[in-house]
Short mmCIF file of C-alpha atoms and ligand atoms in Angstrom, two decimals:
data_model
loop_
_atom_site.label_atom_id
_atom_site.label_comp_id
_atom_site.label_asym_id
_atom_site.label_seq_id
_atom_site.Cartn_x
_atom_site.Cartn_y
_atom_site.Cartn_z
CA MET A 232 24.45 23.26 9.58
CA ARG A 233 21.47 24.99 7.94
CA ASP A 234 18.49 25.70 10.19
CA GLN A 235 14.88 26.22 9.06
CA GLN A 236 11.45 26.81 10.63
CA VAL A 237 8.36 25.26 8.95
CA ASP A 238 4.83 24.08 9.67
CA LEU A 239 5.49 20.45 8.84
CA ALA A 240 8.45 18.11 8.49
CA VAL A 241 7.94 14.70 6.89
CA VAL A 242 10.29 11.73 7.11
CA GLY A 243 9.94 9.33 4.18
CA LEU A 244 8.68 9.99 0.67
CA GLY A 245 7.20 6.64 -0.28
CA ALA A 246 3.47 6.41 -0.91
CA MET A 247 2.46 7.82 2.47
CA GLY A 248 5.03 10.60 2.89
CA ALA A 249 4.56 11.76 -0.72
CA ALA A 250 0.80 11.90 -0.21
CA VAL A 251 1.07 13.78 3.11
CA SER A 252 3.57 16.27 1.63
CA TRP A 253 1.33 16.90 -1.39
CA GLN A 254 -1.87 17.27 0.62
CA ALA A 255 -0.27 19.46 3.31
CA ALA A 256 1.44 21.72 0.76
CA VAL A 257 -1.78 22.30 -1.20
CA ARG A 258 -3.45 23.33 2.07
CA GLY A 259 -0.85 26.07 2.33
CA LEU A 260 1.39 24.55 5.01
CA SER A 261 5.12 25.09 4.66
CA VAL A 262 6.57 21.60 4.24
CA VAL A 263 10.08 20.17 4.37
CA ALA A 264 10.38 16.45 3.63
CA PHE A 265 13.25 14.00 3.54
CA ASP A 266 13.95 10.64 2.01
CA ALA A 267 17.03 8.53 2.61
CA PHE A 268 16.96 7.48 -1.09
CA GLU A 269 15.65 8.90 -4.37
CA PRO A 270 11.93 8.04 -4.52
CA PRO A 271 10.27 6.35 -6.22
CA HIS A 272 12.80 3.62 -5.39
CA SER A 273 12.75 -0.13 -4.89
CA ARG A 274 14.07 -0.58 -1.33
CA GLY A 275 10.85 -0.06 0.62
CA SER A 276 7.22 -0.96 0.01
CA THR A 277 6.14 1.07 -3.03
CA HIS A 278 7.68 -0.60 -6.10
CA GLY A 279 6.69 -3.30 -8.55
CA HIS A 280 4.86 -1.37 -11.32
CA SER A 281 1.32 -2.09 -10.13
CA ARG A 282 -0.98 -2.12 -7.10
CA ILE A 283 -4.56 -3.32 -6.74
CA ILE A 284 -7.34 -0.91 -5.80
CA ARG A 285 -10.69 -2.41 -4.81
CA GLU A 286 -13.76 -1.02 -3.15
CA ALA A 287 -15.72 -3.92 -1.56
CA TYR A 288 -13.05 -4.26 1.08
CA PHE A 289 -13.01 -7.76 2.54
CA GLU A 290 -10.71 -6.76 5.41
CA HIS A 291 -13.43 -4.56 6.98
CA PRO A 292 -16.27 -2.32 5.74
CA GLN A 293 -14.69 0.58 7.67
CA TYR A 294 -12.18 0.97 4.82
CA VAL A 295 -14.82 1.64 2.16
CA PRO A 296 -15.34 5.40 2.70
CA LEU A 297 -11.55 5.87 2.79
CA VAL A 298 -11.01 4.03 -0.49
CA GLN A 299 -13.92 5.89 -2.08
CA ARG A 300 -12.24 9.17 -1.15
CA ALA A 301 -8.98 7.78 -2.56
CA TYR A 302 -10.62 7.04 -5.93
CA THR A 303 -11.65 10.70 -6.14
CA LEU A 304 -8.20 11.97 -5.19
CA TRP A 305 -6.41 9.57 -7.58
CA ALA A 306 -8.57 10.99 -10.39
CA GLU A 307 -7.75 14.56 -9.30
CA LEU A 308 -4.06 13.68 -9.26
CA GLU A 309 -4.29 12.20 -12.77
CA THR A 310 -5.82 15.46 -13.99
CA ALA A 311 -3.37 17.72 -12.16
CA ALA A 312 -0.36 15.69 -13.29
CA ALA A 313 -1.74 14.94 -16.77
CA THR A 314 -0.78 11.29 -16.42
CA ARG A 315 -2.63 8.00 -16.21
CA LEU A 316 -2.36 6.27 -12.85
CA PHE A 317 -5.43 4.01 -12.77
CA GLN A 318 -6.64 1.30 -15.12
CA ALA A 319 -10.08 -0.16 -14.46
CA CYS A 320 -10.41 -3.91 -15.03
CA GLY A 321 -12.77 -5.12 -12.29
CA GLY A 322 -11.83 -7.36 -9.39
CA LEU A 323 -12.68 -10.98 -8.59
CA MET A 324 -12.51 -12.29 -5.02
CA ILE A 325 -12.47 -16.09 -5.16
CA GLY A 326 -12.85 -18.53 -2.30
CA ARG A 327 -15.24 -20.69 -0.37
CA PRO A 328 -18.38 -19.19 1.12
CA GLY A 329 -17.79 -18.98 4.87
CA HIS A 330 -14.14 -17.97 4.40
CA ASP A 331 -12.87 -14.39 5.03
CA LEU A 332 -12.34 -13.24 1.47
CA VAL A 333 -15.76 -14.07 0.05
CA ASP A 334 -17.77 -13.29 3.18
CA GLY A 335 -15.83 -10.08 3.92
CA THR A 336 -16.26 -8.80 0.36
CA ARG A 337 -20.00 -9.49 0.45
CA ARG A 338 -20.32 -7.84 3.87
CA ALA A 339 -18.54 -4.65 2.77
CA ALA A 340 -20.62 -4.55 -0.43
CA ALA A 341 -23.88 -5.06 1.50
CA GLU A 342 -23.07 -2.43 4.17
CA HIS A 343 -22.15 0.17 1.56
CA GLY A 344 -24.58 -0.75 -1.21
CA LEU A 345 -21.84 -1.63 -3.69
CA PRO A 346 -22.81 -3.47 -6.87
CA VAL A 347 -21.15 -6.92 -6.79
CA GLN A 348 -22.05 -10.13 -8.58
CA THR A 349 -21.45 -13.66 -7.33
CA TRP A 350 -20.23 -16.14 -9.96
CA THR A 351 -20.14 -19.91 -9.49
CA ALA A 352 -16.80 -21.66 -9.97
CA GLY A 353 -18.03 -22.74 -13.42
CA GLU A 354 -18.85 -19.14 -14.33
CA VAL A 355 -15.41 -18.00 -13.15
CA ARG A 356 -13.76 -20.66 -15.34
CA ALA A 357 -15.92 -19.67 -18.32
CA ARG A 358 -15.37 -15.92 -17.99
CA VAL A 359 -11.73 -15.95 -16.90
CA PRO A 360 -10.44 -19.22 -18.38
CA VAL A 361 -6.92 -18.83 -16.99
CA LEU A 362 -8.24 -19.24 -13.43
CA ALA A 363 -9.06 -22.66 -11.99
CA PRO A 364 -11.10 -22.39 -8.77
CA ASP A 365 -12.34 -25.50 -6.94
CA PRO A 366 -16.00 -26.42 -7.58
CA GLU A 367 -16.85 -25.39 -3.97
CA MET A 368 -15.55 -21.86 -4.58
CA VAL A 369 -17.37 -18.78 -5.84
CA GLY A 370 -16.10 -15.52 -7.28
CA VAL A 371 -17.42 -12.15 -6.09
CA PHE A 372 -16.92 -9.66 -8.92
CA GLU A 373 -16.71 -5.93 -8.27
CA PRO A 374 -16.63 -3.69 -11.33
CA ARG A 375 -14.76 -0.68 -9.91
CA ALA A 376 -11.53 -2.46 -8.96
CA GLY A 377 -8.41 -1.94 -11.02
CA VAL A 378 -4.70 -1.29 -11.12
CA LEU A 379 -2.70 1.73 -9.94
CA ALA A 380 0.84 2.60 -11.08
CA PRO A 381 2.80 3.10 -7.82
CA GLU A 382 6.06 4.56 -9.08
CA ARG A 383 4.29 7.00 -11.42
CA ALA A 384 1.89 7.91 -8.62
CA VAL A 385 4.67 8.68 -6.14
CA GLY A 386 6.43 10.75 -8.81
CA ALA A 387 3.19 12.65 -9.51
CA MET A 388 2.52 13.32 -5.80
CA LEU A 389 6.08 14.58 -5.31
CA ASP A 390 5.76 16.86 -8.35
CA GLN A 391 2.48 18.26 -7.03
CA ALA A 392 4.00 18.76 -3.58
CA ARG A 393 6.92 20.67 -5.09
CA ARG A 394 4.61 22.78 -7.23
CA ALA A 395 2.69 23.72 -4.09
CA GLY A 396 5.91 24.86 -2.44
CA ALA A 397 7.14 21.81 -0.49
CA GLN A 398 10.90 21.43 -0.18
CA LEU A 399 11.87 17.81 -0.73
CA PHE A 400 15.35 16.61 0.18
CA THR A 401 16.24 13.21 -1.24
CA ASN A 402 19.26 11.02 -0.57
CA GLU A 403 19.19 12.71 2.82
CA ALA A 404 18.33 10.48 5.77
CA VAL A 405 16.87 11.89 8.95
CA VAL A 406 19.17 10.84 11.77
CA GLY A 407 17.21 12.13 14.75
CA TRP A 408 14.32 14.20 16.04
CA ALA A 409 13.21 15.66 19.37
CA SER A 410 9.94 17.16 20.50
CA LYS A 411 10.28 20.02 22.97
CA ASP A 412 8.67 23.36 23.84
CA GLY A 413 5.83 22.92 21.35
CA GLN A 414 8.23 22.34 18.46
CA VAL A 415 9.82 19.32 16.82
CA GLU A 416 13.47 19.45 15.81
CA VAL A 417 14.47 17.19 12.96
CA ARG A 418 18.06 16.50 11.93
CA SER A 419 19.60 15.10 8.78
CA GLY A 420 23.36 14.95 8.23
CA SER A 421 23.44 18.48 6.83
CA ARG A 422 20.28 20.22 7.98
CA GLN A 423 18.26 20.99 11.06
CA VAL A 424 14.57 21.83 10.75
CA ARG A 425 12.23 23.13 13.42
CA ALA A 426 8.61 22.31 12.69
CA ARG A 427 5.26 22.66 14.41
CA ARG A 428 4.54 19.05 13.46
CA LEU A 429 6.47 16.01 12.28
CA VAL A 430 5.03 13.10 10.29
CA LEU A 431 6.97 9.84 10.44
CA ALA A 432 6.22 8.00 7.18
CA ALA A 433 9.30 5.81 7.06
CA GLY A 434 7.45 2.59 6.15
CA PRO A 435 9.51 -0.47 7.12
CA TRP A 436 12.14 1.74 8.77
CA VAL A 437 9.64 3.45 11.08
CA THR A 438 10.59 1.62 14.28
CA SER A 439 14.18 2.88 13.93
CA LEU A 440 12.74 6.40 14.37
CA LEU A 441 10.54 5.58 17.34
CA GLY A 442 13.28 5.18 19.94
CA GLU A 443 11.87 4.05 23.27
CA LEU A 444 8.36 3.48 21.91
CA ARG A 445 8.33 -0.27 21.45
CA LEU A 446 5.49 -1.03 19.05
CA PRO A 447 4.57 -4.57 18.00
CA LEU A 448 5.28 -3.96 14.30
CA SER A 449 6.97 -6.53 12.11
CA VAL A 450 8.50 -6.25 8.66
CA GLU A 451 7.68 -9.06 6.26
CA ARG A 452 9.61 -10.02 3.13
CA VAL A 453 7.24 -10.69 0.22
CA VAL A 454 8.05 -11.56 -3.39
CA GLN A 455 6.20 -10.36 -6.48
CA TYR A 456 6.55 -12.46 -9.68
CA TRP A 457 5.93 -11.66 -13.34
CA TYR A 458 5.21 -14.50 -15.81
CA ALA A 459 5.46 -14.40 -19.60
CA THR A 460 2.07 -14.45 -21.30
CA ASP A 461 3.27 -14.69 -24.94
CA GLY A 462 0.74 -12.01 -25.80
CA ASP A 463 -2.21 -14.16 -24.61
CA ASP A 464 -5.05 -11.67 -24.97
CA ARG A 465 -7.08 -13.50 -22.28
CA LEU A 466 -4.76 -11.79 -19.78
CA ALA A 467 -5.27 -8.23 -21.03
CA PRO A 468 -6.84 -5.72 -18.58
CA SER A 469 -9.92 -5.42 -20.83
CA VAL A 470 -10.88 -9.03 -19.98
CA PHE A 471 -8.75 -10.17 -17.05
CA PRO A 472 -9.67 -8.66 -13.66
CA VAL A 473 -7.37 -8.28 -10.70
CA PHE A 474 -8.08 -11.25 -8.46
CA LEU A 475 -7.51 -12.57 -4.98
CA LEU A 476 -8.00 -16.26 -4.31
CA GLN A 477 -8.20 -17.72 -0.82
CA ALA A 478 -7.15 -21.36 -0.84
CA PRO A 479 -8.93 -23.77 1.53
CA ASP A 480 -5.95 -23.60 3.95
CA GLY A 481 -6.30 -19.80 4.12
CA ARG A 482 -3.27 -18.88 1.96
CA MET A 483 -4.04 -16.02 -0.42
CA LEU A 484 -2.85 -15.71 -4.01
CA TYR A 485 -3.42 -12.54 -5.99
CA GLY A 486 -2.85 -11.51 -9.57
CA LEU A 487 -2.96 -8.53 -11.89
CA PRO A 488 -3.46 -8.45 -15.67
CA ASP A 489 -0.68 -8.17 -18.20
CA GLN A 490 -0.07 -4.45 -18.77
CA GLY A 491 2.99 -5.15 -20.92
CA ARG A 492 5.26 -6.73 -18.30
CA GLY A 493 3.57 -10.12 -17.99
CA LEU A 494 1.07 -11.62 -15.56
CA LYS A 495 1.89 -10.47 -12.03
CA LEU A 496 1.27 -12.90 -9.18
CA ALA A 497 2.15 -12.94 -5.49
CA GLU A 498 1.09 -14.43 -2.20
CA HIS A 499 -0.52 -11.99 0.25
CA HIS A 500 1.52 -12.61 3.44
CA GLY A 501 3.28 -15.91 4.11
CA GLY A 502 6.73 -14.22 3.91
CA SER A 503 9.56 -14.31 6.44
CA THR A 504 10.11 -11.67 9.13
CA THR A 505 13.02 -9.37 8.35
CA THR A 506 14.23 -5.77 8.60
CA ALA A 507 14.48 -3.12 5.89
CA ASP A 508 18.26 -2.98 6.22
CA THR A 509 19.05 -6.69 6.38
CA VAL A 510 16.45 -8.20 4.02
CA ASP A 511 17.67 -10.73 1.45
CA ARG A 512 16.70 -9.14 -1.88
CA ALA A 513 17.70 -12.16 -3.99
CA VAL A 514 14.93 -14.61 -4.94
CA SER A 515 16.27 -18.17 -5.03
CA THR A 516 15.19 -20.79 -7.56
CA THR A 517 13.95 -22.87 -4.61
CA GLU A 518 11.49 -20.18 -3.56
CA GLN A 519 10.47 -19.60 -7.18
CA SER A 520 9.65 -23.32 -7.43
CA ALA A 521 7.72 -23.31 -4.16
CA PHE A 522 5.65 -20.34 -5.35
CA HIS A 523 5.04 -21.99 -8.71
CA ALA A 524 3.76 -25.14 -6.98
CA PHE A 525 1.26 -23.01 -5.02
CA ALA A 526 0.15 -20.74 -7.88
CA THR A 527 -0.11 -23.33 -10.65
CA ARG A 528 -2.88 -25.07 -8.71
CA TRP A 529 -5.09 -22.01 -9.37
CA VAL A 530 -3.68 -20.42 -12.55
CA ARG A 531 -3.56 -22.43 -15.76
CA GLY A 532 -0.64 -22.47 -18.19
CA LEU A 533 1.86 -20.82 -15.86
CA ALA A 534 5.49 -21.00 -17.07
CA VAL A 535 7.74 -22.84 -14.60
CA ALA A 536 10.08 -19.88 -14.11
CA PRO A 537 9.03 -16.23 -13.85
CA MET A 538 10.49 -13.58 -16.15
CA GLU A 539 11.14 -11.35 -13.15
CA ALA A 540 10.87 -11.45 -9.37
CA ALA A 541 11.25 -8.63 -6.86
CA VAL A 542 11.36 -8.51 -3.08
CA CYS A 543 9.16 -5.94 -1.36
CA LEU A 544 8.32 -5.23 2.29
CA TYR A 545 5.14 -5.20 4.33
CA THR A 546 5.10 -3.40 7.70
CA ASN A 547 2.50 -5.29 9.71
CA THR A 548 0.52 -4.52 12.83
CA PRO A 549 -0.74 -7.56 14.80
CA ASP A 550 -4.32 -7.00 13.56
CA SER A 551 -3.30 -6.06 9.98
CA ASP A 552 -5.06 -2.69 10.26
CA PHE A 553 -3.09 0.51 9.76
CA LEU A 554 -1.29 2.61 12.35
CA LEU A 555 -2.13 6.29 11.82
CA ASP A 556 -2.04 8.28 15.03
CA TRP A 557 -0.29 10.86 17.15
CA HIS A 558 2.78 9.71 19.03
CA PRO A 559 1.61 9.02 22.61
CA SER A 560 4.43 10.90 24.34
CA ALA A 561 5.98 13.27 21.78
CA PRO A 562 3.64 16.23 21.15
CA GLY A 563 3.32 17.24 17.52
CA VAL A 564 4.61 13.93 16.11
CA PHE A 565 2.33 11.81 13.94
CA ILE A 566 3.06 8.18 13.03
CA CYS A 567 1.92 7.38 9.48
CA SER A 568 3.26 3.93 8.77
CA ALA A 569 2.48 0.28 9.13
CA CYS A 570 -0.02 -0.22 6.35
CA SER A 571 0.17 -4.00 6.70
CA GLY A 572 0.65 -4.73 3.00
CA HIS A 573 -2.56 -3.12 1.76
CA GLY A 574 -2.11 0.64 2.11
CA PHE A 575 -1.11 1.91 -1.30
CA LYS A 576 -4.61 2.34 -2.72
CA PHE A 577 -5.52 4.65 0.18
CA ALA A 578 -2.43 6.87 -0.03
CA PRO A 579 -4.02 10.15 -1.16
CA ALA A 580 -6.94 9.78 1.27
CA ILE A 581 -4.52 8.99 4.10
CA GLY A 582 -2.41 11.96 3.01
CA GLU A 583 -5.46 14.20 3.13
CA ALA A 584 -6.56 12.96 6.57
CA VAL A 585 -3.05 13.27 8.01
CA ALA A 586 -2.69 16.77 6.53
CA SER A 587 -5.96 17.64 8.24
CA ALA A 588 -4.65 16.17 11.52
CA VAL A 589 -1.45 18.19 11.39
CA SER A 590 -3.38 21.36 10.53
CA SER A 591 -5.90 20.99 13.35
CA GLY A 592 -3.88 19.07 15.93
CA ALA A 593 -6.81 16.64 16.27
CA LEU A 594 -7.42 13.16 14.83
CA PRO A 595 -9.95 13.16 11.97
CA HIS A 596 -12.88 10.81 12.42
CA ASP A 597 -11.73 8.73 9.39
CA LEU A 598 -8.57 7.73 11.22
CA ALA A 599 -10.23 6.60 14.48
CA PRO A 600 -9.95 2.86 13.60
CA PHE A 601 -6.19 3.14 13.22
CA ARG A 602 -5.27 4.44 16.65
CA LEU A 603 -2.14 3.33 18.42
CA ALA A 604 -3.81 2.55 21.76
CA ARG A 605 -5.26 -0.70 20.39
CA LEU A 606 -1.74 -2.08 19.90
CA ARG A 607 -0.44 -1.46 23.40
C1 FAD B 888 4.66 -6.74 -2.86
C2 FAD B 888 3.68 -5.74 -2.35
C3 FAD B 888 2.43 -5.68 -2.93
C4 FAD B 888 1.50 -4.77 -2.46
N1 FAD B 888 0.30 -4.71 -3.08
C5 FAD B 888 -0.59 -3.77 -2.72
C6 FAD B 888 -1.77 -3.61 -3.46
O1 FAD B 888 -2.01 -4.32 -4.45
N2 FAD B 888 -2.62 -2.63 -3.08
C7 FAD B 888 -2.38 -1.82 -2.02
O2 FAD B 888 -3.20 -0.97 -1.72
N3 FAD B 888 -1.25 -1.95 -1.30
C8 FAD B 888 -0.34 -2.90 -1.63
N4 FAD B 888 0.83 -3.02 -0.96
C9 FAD B 888 1.09 -2.17 0.21
C10 FAD B 888 1.56 -0.78 -0.17
O3 FAD B 888 2.38 -0.82 -1.29
C11 FAD B 888 2.23 -0.15 1.03
O4 FAD B 888 1.31 -0.12 2.12
C12 FAD B 888 2.69 1.27 0.77
O5 FAD B 888 3.37 1.36 -0.45
C13 FAD B 888 3.58 1.70 1.94
O6 FAD B 888 4.14 2.97 1.66
P1 FAD B 888 5.02 3.71 2.75
O7 FAD B 888 5.16 5.11 2.27
O8 FAD B 888 4.47 3.47 4.10
O9 FAD B 888 6.43 2.96 2.76
P2 FAD B 888 7.71 3.11 1.74
O10 FAD B 888 7.28 3.15 0.34
O11 FAD B 888 8.65 2.04 2.14
O12 FAD B 888 8.29 4.52 2.11
C14 FAD B 888 9.04 4.78 3.26
C15 FAD B 888 10.10 5.77 2.86
O13 FAD B 888 10.78 6.24 4.02
C16 FAD B 888 12.12 6.49 3.67
N5 FAD B 888 12.89 6.52 4.92
C17 FAD B 888 13.02 5.54 5.83
N6 FAD B 888 13.79 5.94 6.87
C18 FAD B 888 14.16 7.22 6.59
C19 FAD B 888 14.95 8.18 7.28
N7 FAD B 888 15.52 7.93 8.46
N8 FAD B 888 15.13 9.39 6.69
C20 FAD B 888 14.53 9.68 5.50
N9 FAD B 888 13.78 8.79 4.81
C21 FAD B 888 13.59 7.58 5.36
C22 FAD B 888 12.46 5.32 2.76
O14 FAD B 888 13.58 5.56 1.95
C23 FAD B 888 11.18 5.16 1.96
O15 FAD B 888 11.22 5.90 0.74
C24 FAD B 888 1.81 -3.92 -1.38
C25 FAD B 888 3.07 -3.96 -0.80
C26 FAD B 888 4.01 -4.86 -1.28
C27 FAD B 888 5.37 -4.89 -0.65
#
């Protein structure tokens, strides 16, 4: 078995592990990283061609500085990799005043001085005719929101990590690790690495690497759907914003413009609890019909059957905030997972903050809201 000594070992090369590997390698750390599959792949949480990025963050204003840093780093990555990862199209948060989505978006915008506009339901229908909000709803429009390309982004981060000297081993699962004598030993089937620090970025598999540490994380099966648009130019990114719509019962529908694969729609949460290894990846016609019945209430002209459907996984904390913190009892081990279904947009900023944590041994101020202690 080969044996190596490095500054940092990373388990998982999805959005988070790729970002940490890239950011740590460009800081000059020696990095060895593993993935059980060949990323970007479609078994975890980072597939489906598109992800929303938005700035007036309804979940909590504390996310705004982190997403603003991410915008900067996504642009730097686009330049370094000479590829396009972001398409601006604006974002529309639709719901009733008094409900989380509208009030949270306005609160984040007000606290951070972000330019948003509030449209009446009639204005939403006039400007985005495919959407059909109730008369009691409003739409809060933010101009900076848009769409990121997750698979291309992971590929670009991995390329940049390699160029900066990181060694990335794919199709090579980590089967165990141990923290002792100021070092962390990490084992795959064919390799043993000794590192000063270890980052666990295994997404929906993370609990399988946490042994005795019983964290209240749950993996949720969610389905993304793509619908034919027959070239309807009202759904093009130049005129159709990403949107979230909170129905009166609290369920949340979201959608992304047609970038050549159709109109993408999904429900944010509402999926069944599962595990990454046992999840049912088939999407039945019964669940397609149930989703259609929900979505067609808010989106006009939706075909009955989608062109494509794909299962993806959220790793949720009980409060839906992230978990980004040092392991409480294993020195040198950092847990970088559980992004509760909304982490992709932040990946490079999380990667940067975690790289700073592993360099300094401390927890950067930006990550204070995501500490583990709140979950125990
Ligand atoms: C349908 C859907 C829509 C979403 N929409 C958005 C959105 O619009 N905007 C947004 O910001 N976020 C969104 N998210 C959330 C976002 O995509 C995730 O938070 C993010 O991609 C999580 O990345 P990750 O690296 O933690 O997990 P993953 O991508 O799952 O990566 C974990 C990696 O660890 C590897 N691994 C696991 N165990 C081992 C092991 N033992 N050894 C080696 N490797 C291992 C896996 O193979 C995998 O590659 C969405 C998520 C889903 C599922």
